[in-house]
Coordinates of C-alpha atoms in Angstrom, one line a residue:
M1 CA -55.8 58.6 -37.2
T2 CA -52.4 59.8 -37.9
E3 CA -49.6 58.1 -39.7
Q4 CA -46.4 57.4 -37.9
A5 CA -43.3 57.7 -39.8
A6 CA -41.0 54.5 -39.9
F7 CA -37.7 54.9 -38.5
V8 CA -34.8 53.7 -40.7
R9 CA -31.4 53.7 -39.5
T10 CA -28.9 55.3 -41.9
D11 CA -25.6 54.3 -40.0
M12 CA -24.1 51.2 -38.6
V13 CA -24.2 50.4 -35.0
E14 CA -20.9 50.5 -33.2
Q15 CA -19.3 47.1 -32.7
R16 CA -19.5 45.6 -29.4
R17 CA -16.4 44.3 -27.4
A18 CA -16.0 40.7 -27.7
P19 CA -17.2 38.7 -24.7
V20 CA -14.7 37.7 -22.0
R21 CA -13.1 34.3 -22.7
T22 CA -13.9 31.8 -20.1
T23 CA -12.5 28.7 -21.4
G24 CA -8.9 27.3 -22.2
I25 CA -5.8 28.4 -20.5
V26 CA -6.5 32.2 -20.8
G27 CA -10.0 32.0 -19.5
F28 CA -8.8 29.8 -16.6
A29 CA -6.0 32.4 -15.8
R30 CA -8.5 35.4 -16.0
E31 CA -11.3 33.7 -13.9
R32 CA -9.1 31.9 -11.3
L33 CA -5.8 33.5 -11.1
F34 CA -6.2 37.2 -11.9
N35 CA -9.8 38.1 -11.3
S36 CA -9.1 40.2 -8.2
P37 CA -6.1 42.2 -6.5
L38 CA -5.8 39.5 -3.9
N39 CA -5.7 36.7 -6.2
I40 CA -3.1 38.4 -8.4
M41 CA -0.9 38.9 -5.3
I42 CA -1.5 35.2 -4.3
T43 CA -0.7 34.0 -7.8
L44 CA 2.5 35.9 -8.0
I45 CA 3.6 34.9 -4.5
G46 CA 2.9 31.1 -5.4
A47 CA 4.7 31.4 -8.8
A48 CA 7.7 32.8 -7.2
L49 CA 7.7 29.9 -4.5
L50 CA 7.4 27.4 -7.1
W51 CA 10.3 28.9 -9.2
L52 CA 12.5 29.0 -6.2
I53 CA 11.6 25.1 -5.3
L54 CA 11.0 23.5 -8.5
V55 CA 14.0 25.1 -10.5
P56 CA 16.5 23.7 -8.0
V57 CA 14.9 20.5 -7.6
V58 CA 14.8 20.0 -11.6
K59 CA 18.4 21.0 -11.9
F60 CA 19.6 18.8 -9.0
L61 CA 17.6 15.7 -10.4
F62 CA 18.1 16.0 -14.2
V63 CA 20.1 19.0 -15.5
D64 CA 23.3 18.4 -13.3
A65 CA 22.6 14.8 -12.5
V66 CA 25.2 12.1 -13.3
W67 CA 23.6 9.0 -15.2
Q68 CA 26.4 6.7 -15.9
G69 CA 29.2 5.4 -13.5
S70 CA 30.4 2.4 -11.9
D71 CA 31.6 3.7 -8.5
R72 CA 31.8 7.1 -6.5
N73 CA 34.4 8.6 -8.7
A74 CA 31.8 9.3 -11.4
C75 CA 29.7 11.5 -8.9
L76 CA 32.6 13.6 -7.5
E77 CA 33.0 17.2 -8.7
A78 CA 36.8 16.9 -8.8
N79 CA 36.5 14.1 -11.4
V80 CA 33.6 15.6 -13.3
G81 CA 34.8 19.2 -13.5
R82 CA 31.4 20.7 -12.8
V83 CA 28.6 20.9 -10.3
V84 CA 27.3 17.5 -9.7
G85 CA 23.5 17.0 -8.9
A86 CA 21.8 13.4 -8.3
C87 CA 24.0 10.4 -8.4
W88 CA 21.9 8.1 -10.4
P89 CA 24.5 5.4 -10.8
F90 CA 24.2 4.7 -7.1
V91 CA 20.4 3.9 -7.5
Q92 CA 21.1 1.7 -10.6
A93 CA 23.7 -0.2 -8.5
K94 CA 21.4 -0.5 -5.5
F95 CA 18.1 -0.9 -7.3
D96 CA 17.8 -4.8 -6.6
Q97 CA 18.6 -4.1 -2.9
F98 CA 15.9 -1.5 -2.9
I99 CA 13.3 -3.9 -4.4
Y100 CA 14.1 -7.2 -2.9
G101 CA 16.5 -6.5 0.1
F102 CA 18.6 -9.5 0.6
Y103 CA 16.5 -12.0 -1.0
P104 CA 18.6 -14.7 -2.9
E105 CA 19.2 -13.5 -6.5
D106 CA 18.4 -16.9 -8.0
Q107 CA 15.0 -17.0 -6.3
R108 CA 13.8 -13.5 -7.1
W109 CA 11.7 -14.7 -10.0
R110 CA 9.3 -15.7 -7.2
V111 CA 8.9 -12.1 -5.9
N112 CA 8.4 -11.0 -9.4
L113 CA 5.7 -13.7 -9.9
T114 CA 3.9 -12.5 -6.6
F115 CA 4.0 -9.0 -7.7
A116 CA 2.4 -10.0 -11.1
L117 CA -0.3 -12.1 -9.6
G118 CA -1.3 -9.5 -7.2
A119 CA -1.4 -6.9 -10.0
L120 CA -3.3 -9.2 -12.3
L121 CA -5.9 -9.9 -9.5
L122 CA -6.2 -6.3 -8.0
L123 CA -6.7 -4.5 -11.4
P124 CA -10.0 -6.1 -12.3
L125 CA -11.3 -5.3 -8.7
L126 CA -10.4 -1.6 -9.3
I127 CA -12.2 -1.4 -12.8
P128 CA -16.0 -1.1 -12.1
R129 CA -17.3 -2.8 -15.3
A130 CA -15.0 -5.8 -14.9
P131 CA -17.0 -9.0 -14.7
A132 CA -16.8 -11.9 -12.0
K133 CA -16.3 -9.6 -9.0
T134 CA -17.2 -12.2 -6.5
L135 CA -14.7 -14.8 -8.0
N136 CA -12.0 -12.3 -8.2
S137 CA -12.5 -10.9 -4.7
G138 CA -12.3 -14.6 -3.5
L139 CA -9.1 -15.1 -5.3
F140 CA -7.4 -11.9 -4.2
F141 CA -8.5 -11.9 -0.4
F142 CA -8.2 -15.5 0.2
A143 CA -6.2 -17.6 -2.2
Y144 CA -3.7 -15.0 -3.1
P145 CA -2.2 -14.5 0.6
V146 CA -1.8 -18.2 0.9
V147 CA -0.1 -18.5 -2.8
G148 CA 1.9 -15.6 -2.1
F149 CA 3.1 -16.9 1.3
F150 CA 4.4 -20.1 -0.1
L151 CA 5.9 -18.2 -3.1
L152 CA 7.9 -15.8 -1.1
R153 CA 8.8 -18.1 2.0
G154 CA 8.7 -21.4 0.2
G155 CA 8.4 -24.7 2.2
G156 CA 5.6 -27.2 1.9
L157 CA 2.7 -28.7 4.0
K158 CA 2.7 -31.7 6.1
G159 CA -1.0 -31.7 6.9
F160 CA -4.2 -29.7 6.4
A161 CA -7.0 -28.3 8.5
I162 CA -7.4 -31.3 10.7
H163 CA -3.7 -31.4 11.5
W164 CA -3.5 -27.7 12.1
L165 CA -6.6 -27.7 14.5
A166 CA -5.6 -30.9 16.2
D167 CA -2.1 -29.5 17.1
L168 CA -3.3 -26.1 18.0
G169 CA -6.0 -27.4 20.2
S170 CA -3.8 -30.0 22.0
G171 CA -1.2 -27.6 22.5
F172 CA -3.7 -24.9 23.9
A173 CA -5.2 -27.5 26.2
A174 CA -1.7 -28.7 27.4
S175 CA -0.9 -25.1 28.2
I176 CA -3.9 -24.6 30.2
V177 CA -3.4 -27.7 32.2
D178 CA 0.3 -26.9 32.8
A179 CA -0.8 -23.3 34.0
G180 CA -3.3 -24.5 36.3
T181 CA -1.1 -27.2 37.9
R182 CA 1.5 -24.8 38.4
L183 CA -1.0 -22.4 40.1
A184 CA -2.4 -25.2 42.2
N185 CA 1.0 -26.2 43.2
A186 CA 2.0 -22.5 44.1
G187 CA -1.1 -22.2 46.2
T188 CA -0.6 -25.5 48.0
N189 CA 3.1 -24.5 48.7
M190 CA 2.0 -21.2 50.4
N191 CA 2.2 -21.2 54.1
R192 CA -1.3 -21.1 54.5
G193 CA -1.7 -17.5 53.4
L194 CA -4.9 -15.6 52.7
F195 CA -4.8 -16.6 48.9
S196 CA -3.2 -20.0 49.2
Q197 CA -6.6 -21.9 49.1
P198 CA -8.2 -19.8 46.3
A199 CA -5.2 -20.1 44.2
A200 CA -5.3 -23.9 44.6
W201 CA -8.9 -24.0 43.8
I202 CA -8.4 -21.9 40.6
G203 CA -5.5 -23.9 39.5
E204 CA -7.4 -27.0 39.8
A205 CA -10.3 -25.6 37.7
L206 CA -8.0 -24.5 35.1
A207 CA -6.5 -27.9 35.0
W208 CA -9.8 -29.4 34.7
I209 CA -10.8 -27.0 31.9
G210 CA -7.6 -28.0 30.0
R211 CA -8.3 -31.6 30.4
A212 CA -11.9 -30.9 29.0
L213 CA -10.4 -29.2 26.1
G214 CA -8.2 -32.1 25.4
W215 CA -11.2 -34.4 25.5
L216 CA -13.0 -32.2 23.0
V217 CA -9.9 -32.2 20.7
W218 CA -9.4 -36.0 20.8
P219 CA -11.6 -36.8 17.9
L220 CA -9.4 -34.4 15.8
E221 CA -6.3 -36.1 17.2
W222 CA -7.7 -39.4 16.1
L223 CA -8.5 -38.2 12.7
R224 CA -4.8 -36.8 12.5
D225 CA -3.5 -40.0 13.5
Y226 CA -5.4 -41.8 11.2
T227 CA -4.7 -39.8 8.3
E228 CA -1.0 -40.2 9.0
K229 CA -1.3 -43.9 8.3
F230 CA -1.6 -43.2 4.6
H231 CA 1.3 -42.8 2.3
S232 CA 0.4 -39.1 1.6
P233 CA -1.1 -37.8 4.9
L234 CA -1.5 -34.3 3.3
W235 CA -3.9 -35.6 0.6
A236 CA -5.8 -37.8 3.1
D237 CA -6.2 -35.0 5.4
L238 CA -7.3 -32.7 2.6
V239 CA -9.9 -35.3 1.2
L240 CA -11.2 -35.8 4.6
T241 CA -11.4 -32.1 5.4
A242 CA -13.1 -31.4 2.2
I243 CA -15.8 -34.3 2.8
I244 CA -16.6 -32.7 6.3
V245 CA -16.8 -29.0 5.3
S246 CA -18.8 -29.9 2.1
L247 CA -21.3 -31.9 4.1
I248 CA -21.7 -29.2 6.7
A249 CA -22.1 -26.7 4.2
F250 CA -24.7 -28.8 2.3
F251 CA -26.9 -29.6 5.4
I252 CA -26.4 -26.1 6.8
T253 CA -27.8 -24.3 3.7
G254 CA -30.7 -26.2 3.2
G255 CA -29.8 -30.0 2.6
F256 CA -31.5 -31.7 -0.4
R257 CA -33.6 -28.9 -1.2
N258 CA -31.2 -25.8 -1.4
G259 CA -27.9 -26.9 -0.4
W260 CA -26.5 -28.1 -3.7
R261 CA -25.0 -24.8 -4.7
A262 CA -23.1 -24.7 -1.5
L263 CA -22.0 -28.3 -2.0
F264 CA -20.6 -27.8 -5.4
T265 CA -18.8 -24.3 -4.3
S266 CA -17.2 -26.1 -1.6
I267 CA -16.0 -29.1 -3.8
A268 CA -14.9 -26.5 -6.4
T269 CA -12.9 -24.7 -3.8
F270 CA -11.1 -27.8 -2.3
A271 CA -10.3 -28.8 -6.0
G272 CA -8.5 -25.5 -6.5
I273 CA -6.8 -25.9 -3.4
A274 CA -5.6 -29.4 -4.5
A275 CA -4.6 -28.0 -7.8
V276 CA -2.4 -25.3 -6.1
I277 CA -0.7 -27.8 -3.9
A278 CA 0.1 -30.1 -6.9
I279 CA 1.3 -27.1 -9.2
M280 CA 3.5 -25.7 -6.3
G281 CA 4.7 -29.1 -5.1
L282 CA 3.6 -28.2 -1.5
D283 CA 3.2 -32.0 -0.8
G284 CA 6.9 -32.6 -1.6
G285 CA 8.4 -29.9 0.3
G286 CA 7.6 -26.9 -2.1
L287 CA 10.2 -24.1 -3.1
P288 CA 13.4 -23.6 -0.9
I289 CA 12.7 -21.7 2.1
V290 CA 13.8 -18.0 2.2
D291 CA 13.7 -16.8 5.8
T292 CA 11.7 -13.5 6.3
R293 CA 14.9 -11.8 7.7
S294 CA 16.2 -11.9 4.2
W295 CA 13.3 -10.2 2.9
G296 CA 13.7 -6.3 2.5
G297 CA 12.9 -3.1 0.4
L298 CA 9.8 -2.6 -1.6
L299 CA 8.7 -6.2 -1.0
V300 CA 8.6 -5.7 2.8
T301 CA 6.7 -2.3 2.4
L302 CA 4.2 -3.8 0.2
V303 CA 3.5 -6.9 2.3
V304 CA 3.3 -5.0 5.4
S305 CA 1.3 -2.1 4.0
V306 CA -1.1 -4.4 2.0
T307 CA -1.6 -6.9 4.7
G308 CA -2.3 -4.2 7.4
I309 CA -4.8 -2.4 5.0
V310 CA -6.8 -5.6 4.2
A311 CA -6.5 -7.2 7.7
S312 CA -7.5 -3.9 9.6
M313 CA -10.8 -3.3 7.6
P314 CA -12.7 -6.4 9.2
V315 CA -11.2 -5.6 12.5
G316 CA -12.4 -2.0 12.3
M317 CA -15.8 -3.1 11.1
V318 CA -16.3 -5.6 14.0
L319 CA -15.1 -3.1 16.6
A320 CA -17.4 -0.1 15.2
L321 CA -20.4 -2.5 15.4
G322 CA -19.3 -3.7 18.9
R323 CA -18.9 -0.3 20.3
R324 CA -22.5 0.4 19.1
S325 CA -23.8 -2.7 20.2
T326 CA -26.7 -3.0 23.0
I327 CA -24.9 -5.9 24.7
P328 CA -22.7 -4.2 27.6
L329 CA -20.0 -6.9 27.5
I330 CA -19.5 -6.5 23.8
R331 CA -19.6 -2.8 23.9
L332 CA -17.1 -2.5 26.9
F333 CA -14.7 -4.9 25.3
S334 CA -15.0 -2.9 22.0
I335 CA -14.4 0.6 23.8
A336 CA -11.5 -0.8 25.9
F337 CA -9.7 -2.3 22.8
I338 CA -10.1 0.9 20.6
E339 CA -8.9 3.1 23.6
F340 CA -5.9 0.9 24.4
W341 CA -4.8 0.5 20.9
R342 CA -5.3 4.3 20.2
G343 CA -3.5 5.2 23.4
V344 CA -0.1 3.6 22.6
P345 CA 2.3 4.7 19.8
L346 CA 3.1 2.3 17.0
I347 CA 6.6 2.0 18.1
T348 CA 5.5 0.4 21.3
V349 CA 3.1 -1.9 19.4
L350 CA 5.8 -3.2 17.1
F351 CA 8.2 -3.8 20.1
F352 CA 5.3 -5.5 22.0
A353 CA 4.3 -7.6 19.0
T354 CA 8.0 -8.6 18.3
Y355 CA 9.3 -9.5 21.9
M356 CA 6.2 -10.0 24.1
L357 CA 3.6 -11.7 21.9
P358 CA 5.6 -15.1 22.1
L359 CA 5.0 -15.1 25.8
F360 CA 1.2 -15.3 25.4
L361 CA 1.3 -18.1 22.8
P362 CA 0.5 -21.7 24.0
G363 CA 3.1 -24.4 24.3
N364 CA 6.1 -24.5 21.9
F365 CA 3.8 -22.6 19.3
T366 CA 6.0 -19.9 17.5
V367 CA 5.3 -17.0 15.1
D368 CA 7.6 -15.7 12.5
G369 CA 9.1 -12.0 13.4
L370 CA 7.2 -10.6 10.3
V371 CA 3.9 -12.2 11.1
R372 CA 4.0 -10.7 14.7
V373 CA 4.6 -7.4 13.0
L374 CA 1.7 -8.0 10.7
I375 CA -0.5 -8.9 13.5
G376 CA 0.4 -5.6 15.6
I377 CA -0.1 -3.3 12.5
A378 CA -3.4 -4.9 11.7
L379 CA -4.7 -4.4 15.2
F380 CA -3.4 -1.0 15.6
A381 CA -4.8 0.3 12.3
G382 CA -8.1 -1.7 13.0
A383 CA -8.6 0.5 16.1
Y384 CA -8.3 3.6 14.2
N385 CA -10.6 2.3 11.3
A386 CA -13.2 1.4 13.9
E387 CA -13.6 5.0 14.9
V388 CA -13.7 6.1 11.2
I389 CA -16.2 3.5 10.4
R390 CA -18.3 4.3 13.6
G391 CA -18.5 7.8 12.3
G392 CA -20.0 6.6 9.0
L393 CA -22.4 4.5 11.0
Q394 CA -23.7 7.5 13.0
A395 CA -24.3 9.5 9.5
V396 CA -26.7 6.9 8.4
P397 CA -30.3 7.9 9.1
R398 CA -32.0 5.6 11.8
G399 CA -34.8 5.3 9.2
Q400 CA -32.8 3.2 7.0
A401 CA -32.5 0.4 9.7
E402 CA -36.2 0.9 10.6
A403 CA -37.2 0.5 7.1
A404 CA -35.1 -2.7 6.7
S405 CA -36.7 -4.0 9.9
A406 CA -40.1 -3.3 8.7
L407 CA -39.3 -5.4 5.5
G408 CA -38.4 -8.3 7.8
L409 CA -34.6 -8.1 7.4
S410 CA -32.5 -9.5 10.2
Y411 CA -29.9 -7.4 12.0
W412 CA -27.1 -9.0 10.0
K413 CA -28.8 -8.4 6.6
T414 CA -29.8 -4.9 7.8
T415 CA -26.1 -4.2 8.6
G416 CA -24.6 -5.9 5.6
L417 CA -26.9 -4.8 3.0
I418 CA -28.2 -1.4 4.0
V419 CA -26.2 0.1 6.8
M420 CA -22.7 -0.6 6.2
P421 CA -22.4 0.1 2.6
Q422 CA -23.9 3.6 3.1
A423 CA -21.5 4.0 6.0
L424 CA -18.5 3.0 4.1
R425 CA -19.4 5.3 1.3
N426 CA -19.5 8.2 3.6
V427 CA -16.1 7.7 5.0
I428 CA -14.1 7.0 1.9
P429 CA -11.9 10.0 2.3
A430 CA -11.2 9.3 5.9
L431 CA -10.4 5.6 5.3
V432 CA -8.1 6.2 2.4
N433 CA -6.4 8.8 4.7
S434 CA -5.7 6.1 7.2
F435 CA -4.4 3.8 4.4
I436 CA -2.1 6.4 3.2
A437 CA -0.7 7.0 6.8
L438 CA -0.4 3.3 7.3
F439 CA 1.5 2.9 4.0
K440 CA 4.0 5.5 5.3
D441 CA 4.1 4.3 8.7
T442 CA 5.6 1.1 7.6
T443 CA 9.0 2.7 7.7
L444 CA 8.7 2.1 11.5
V445 CA 9.4 -1.6 11.1
L446 CA 13.2 -0.8 10.9
I447 CA 13.2 -0.4 14.7
V448 CA 12.6 -4.2 15.1
A449 CA 15.3 -5.2 12.6
I450 CA 13.1 -5.4 9.4
F451 CA 14.4 -3.6 6.6
D452 CA 11.7 -2.0 4.3
L453 CA 12.4 0.3 1.5
L454 CA 13.6 3.2 3.6
G455 CA 15.7 0.7 5.8
Q456 CA 17.5 -0.7 2.8
L457 CA 18.2 2.8 1.7
R458 CA 19.8 3.8 5.1
A459 CA 21.8 0.3 4.8
S460 CA 23.1 1.1 1.4
F461 CA 24.6 4.4 2.6
A462 CA 27.1 2.4 4.5
D463 CA 28.7 1.2 1.3
P464 CA 32.0 3.2 1.0
N465 CA 32.2 2.6 -2.8
W466 CA 29.4 5.2 -3.1
A467 CA 30.1 7.7 -0.4
T468 CA 29.6 11.1 -2.2
P469 CA 28.1 14.4 -1.0
T470 CA 25.0 13.7 -3.0
T471 CA 24.4 10.1 -2.5
L472 CA 22.2 10.7 0.7
F473 CA 20.0 13.3 -1.2
T474 CA 19.7 11.0 -4.4
G475 CA 18.5 8.0 -2.4
F476 CA 15.9 10.0 -0.4
A477 CA 14.7 11.6 -3.4
F478 CA 14.3 8.2 -5.2
T479 CA 12.4 6.7 -2.3
G480 CA 10.3 9.8 -2.0
I481 CA 9.2 9.3 -5.6
I482 CA 8.2 5.8 -4.8
Y483 CA 6.2 6.7 -1.8
F484 CA 4.5 9.8 -3.6
V485 CA 3.4 7.4 -6.5
F486 CA 1.7 4.9 -4.4
C487 CA 0.0 7.5 -2.0
F488 CA -1.0 9.8 -4.9
G489 CA -2.4 7.0 -6.7
M490 CA -4.5 5.8 -3.7
S491 CA -5.5 9.5 -3.3
R492 CA -6.8 9.8 -7.0
Y493 CA -8.5 6.5 -6.9
S494 CA -10.3 7.3 -3.7
L495 CA -11.6 10.4 -5.5
F496 CA -12.7 8.4 -8.3
V497 CA -14.6 6.1 -6.1
E498 CA -16.2 8.8 -4.2
R499 CA -17.4 10.6 -7.3
R500 CA -18.8 7.2 -8.6
L501 CA -20.7 6.3 -5.3
N502 CA -22.0 9.8 -4.6
V503 CA -23.6 10.5 -8.1
H504 CA -27.1 11.1 -6.5
K505 CA -25.7 13.8 -4.2
N506 CA -24.7 15.9 -7.2
V507 CA -28.1 15.8 -9.2

């Protein structure tokens, strides 16, 4: 057995090169910006473009900008003696107009309070770990719109649900009777034409339908007349409505066995309504009325966009489910509705809602101009959201609904608890994209004489006290920043929600 000599190194090993850094700014630049000739070229071109774009913008908005002044003379190169950039004194002078429009100055605290209440109720909904989501959602989606309406517009209440239903039902019934009577008279006056007798028959049928509706509404009219005998008909109407609704909720949800929770919830809801009426003085005329024609600026932009976004979601869900329904009548109606509203531009919808919608309303029933626009935008956006949601429904595997049916869940529970949450999670990017587009499309309300943020900006350009070469660019830069902040915020939050709801896909 031979012995092997042990090898002992007598000199040091040469030092190895340090590993390539992959973290920090240097690592990011090496891995993402300069890791190949093509990326190096793209990086250099992008840096050149950013230099050509950002430097002039920063110079215009900040370096060469004018920050103080009381009129146009502060933003003229002849008076300043240098190149003049943005004229920020113009924005300072017109800031209130950009936010409130022509809302009375002594009543603008109502707008501020509405904004504060909206932010106070919205922020807990956006925080995943915030408690009492159900209560907060109910306050934001149901109570806040009513409170915001009376804060912004003012006025009070003369009646409650019984009064409203009685007036609406009697007016609708009277309109049908009137239309049927006119059609019957027109058919009778025809010179024995081909359609004279059928027209008379149809008119008589409509008149009888209207009379039948009037008979059905008669109990509501009797209750309305009965409550008007009290000293405070509003409170009598509210109490009577609370009793009727609470009893119906009590017996529908299980009566003496399981209906107590619904009863207490209904009583608490009406107690909250009574507290709001008392605090805001709605039983005594409420706040001074501010016509919606005086609204403008960011106020109108937020009212139109938020109302359109919130109202279009249930419309889109119903239409998406209707288009997938197995009932032919519901499916055909949903398809016709979606294709009609998607086939016309928003400008046409706004004109139709503003000038033609009153022709379809019963009797002397009138709707405010801004409310007509809100209705048109909600229906228009709902048709687009319906197709987005339908895509999400088609992405849910059929086995999900079949498993729910095997467990004994009804169609509505399966849809509400199993299918629809997964569908909405799948289409978060597309829905937020529609919301952002709707937020920017609110600028089109200017064509129907409603001055939103961009409309107030264009109106402010007519002031000769601020007519300078840079006023136009300053105003558009200011409004552009506002729109970008809102749209970018929605985009970032949607990414946060998407990551949070799709954690299982990243495992």
